[in-house]
Tab-separated table of C-alpha atoms in Angstrom:
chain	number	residue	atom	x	y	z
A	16	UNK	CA	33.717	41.297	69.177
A	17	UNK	CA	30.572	40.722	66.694
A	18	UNK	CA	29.936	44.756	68.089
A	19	UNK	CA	32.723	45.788	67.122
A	20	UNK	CA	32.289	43.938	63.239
A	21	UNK	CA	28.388	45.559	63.057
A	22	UNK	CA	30.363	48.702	63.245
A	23	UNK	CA	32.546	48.532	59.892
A	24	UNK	CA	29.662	47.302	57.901
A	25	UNK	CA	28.557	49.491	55.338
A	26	UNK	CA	25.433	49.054	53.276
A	27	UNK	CA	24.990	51.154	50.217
A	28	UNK	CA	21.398	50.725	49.229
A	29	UNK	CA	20.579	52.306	45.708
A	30	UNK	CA	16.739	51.705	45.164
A	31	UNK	CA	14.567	49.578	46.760
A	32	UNK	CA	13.469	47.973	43.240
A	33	UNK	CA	14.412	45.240	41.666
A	34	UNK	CA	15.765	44.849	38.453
A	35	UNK	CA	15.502	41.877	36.287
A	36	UNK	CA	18.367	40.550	34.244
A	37	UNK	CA	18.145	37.760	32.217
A	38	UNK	CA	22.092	36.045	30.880
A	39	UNK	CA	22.130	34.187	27.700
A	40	UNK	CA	25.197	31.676	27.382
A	41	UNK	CA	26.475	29.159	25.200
A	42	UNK	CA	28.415	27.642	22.374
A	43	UNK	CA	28.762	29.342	19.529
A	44	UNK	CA	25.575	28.281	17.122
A	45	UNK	CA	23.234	27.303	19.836
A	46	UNK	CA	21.145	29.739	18.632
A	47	UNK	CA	21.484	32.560	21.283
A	48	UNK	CA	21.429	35.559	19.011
A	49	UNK	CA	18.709	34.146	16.948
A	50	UNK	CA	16.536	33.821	20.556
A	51	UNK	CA	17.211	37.380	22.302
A	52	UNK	CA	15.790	38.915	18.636
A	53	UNK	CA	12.907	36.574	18.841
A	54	UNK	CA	12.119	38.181	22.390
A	55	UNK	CA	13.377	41.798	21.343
A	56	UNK	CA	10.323	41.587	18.772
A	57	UNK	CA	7.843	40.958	21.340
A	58	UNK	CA	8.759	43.201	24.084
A	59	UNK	CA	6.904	45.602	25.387
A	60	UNK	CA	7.738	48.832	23.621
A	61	UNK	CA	7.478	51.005	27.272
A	62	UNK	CA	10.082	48.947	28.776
A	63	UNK	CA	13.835	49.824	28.792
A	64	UNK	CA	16.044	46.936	27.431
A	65	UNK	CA	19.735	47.137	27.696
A	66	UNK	CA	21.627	44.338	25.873
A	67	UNK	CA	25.327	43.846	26.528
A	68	UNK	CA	27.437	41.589	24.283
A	69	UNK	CA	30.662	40.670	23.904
A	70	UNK	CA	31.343	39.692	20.397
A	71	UNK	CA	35.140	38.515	19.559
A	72	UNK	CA	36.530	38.757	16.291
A	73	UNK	CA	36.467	41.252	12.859
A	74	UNK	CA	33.235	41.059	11.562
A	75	UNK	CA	30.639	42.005	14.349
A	76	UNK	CA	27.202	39.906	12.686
A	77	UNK	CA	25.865	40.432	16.503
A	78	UNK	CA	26.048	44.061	16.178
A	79	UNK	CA	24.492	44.445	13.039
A	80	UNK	CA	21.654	41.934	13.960
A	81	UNK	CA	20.533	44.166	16.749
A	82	UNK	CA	20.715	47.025	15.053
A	83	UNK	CA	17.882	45.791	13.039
């Protein structure tokens, strides 16, 4: 039986790199925009940085700040 599961297993391997990701959370004020500009500032400029957010509400402070 476990030859007949090996079988239907599929492995889709994209790249044999890793990539890290780093996930800010918390409550609102803890400071977690305030830290992720502090480290956008001293990144290296040759690496690629991707930053997701997911900002509720009207006025979108987030967005602006990283715009900066």
């Amino acid at each position: 039986m476990a030859a007949v599961a090996n079988q239907h297993r599929s492995h889709t391997v994209i790249s044999s790199a890793t990539i890290p990701v780093t996930v800010f959370t918390g409550f609102l004020g803890a400071g977690k925009t305030t830290a992720i500009l502090n480290i956008l500032k001293r990144v290296n400029p040759d690496y690629n940085i991707v930053l997701l957010k997911n900002e509720f509400g009207d006025a979108e402070t987030d967005s602006a700040l990283a715009q900066e």
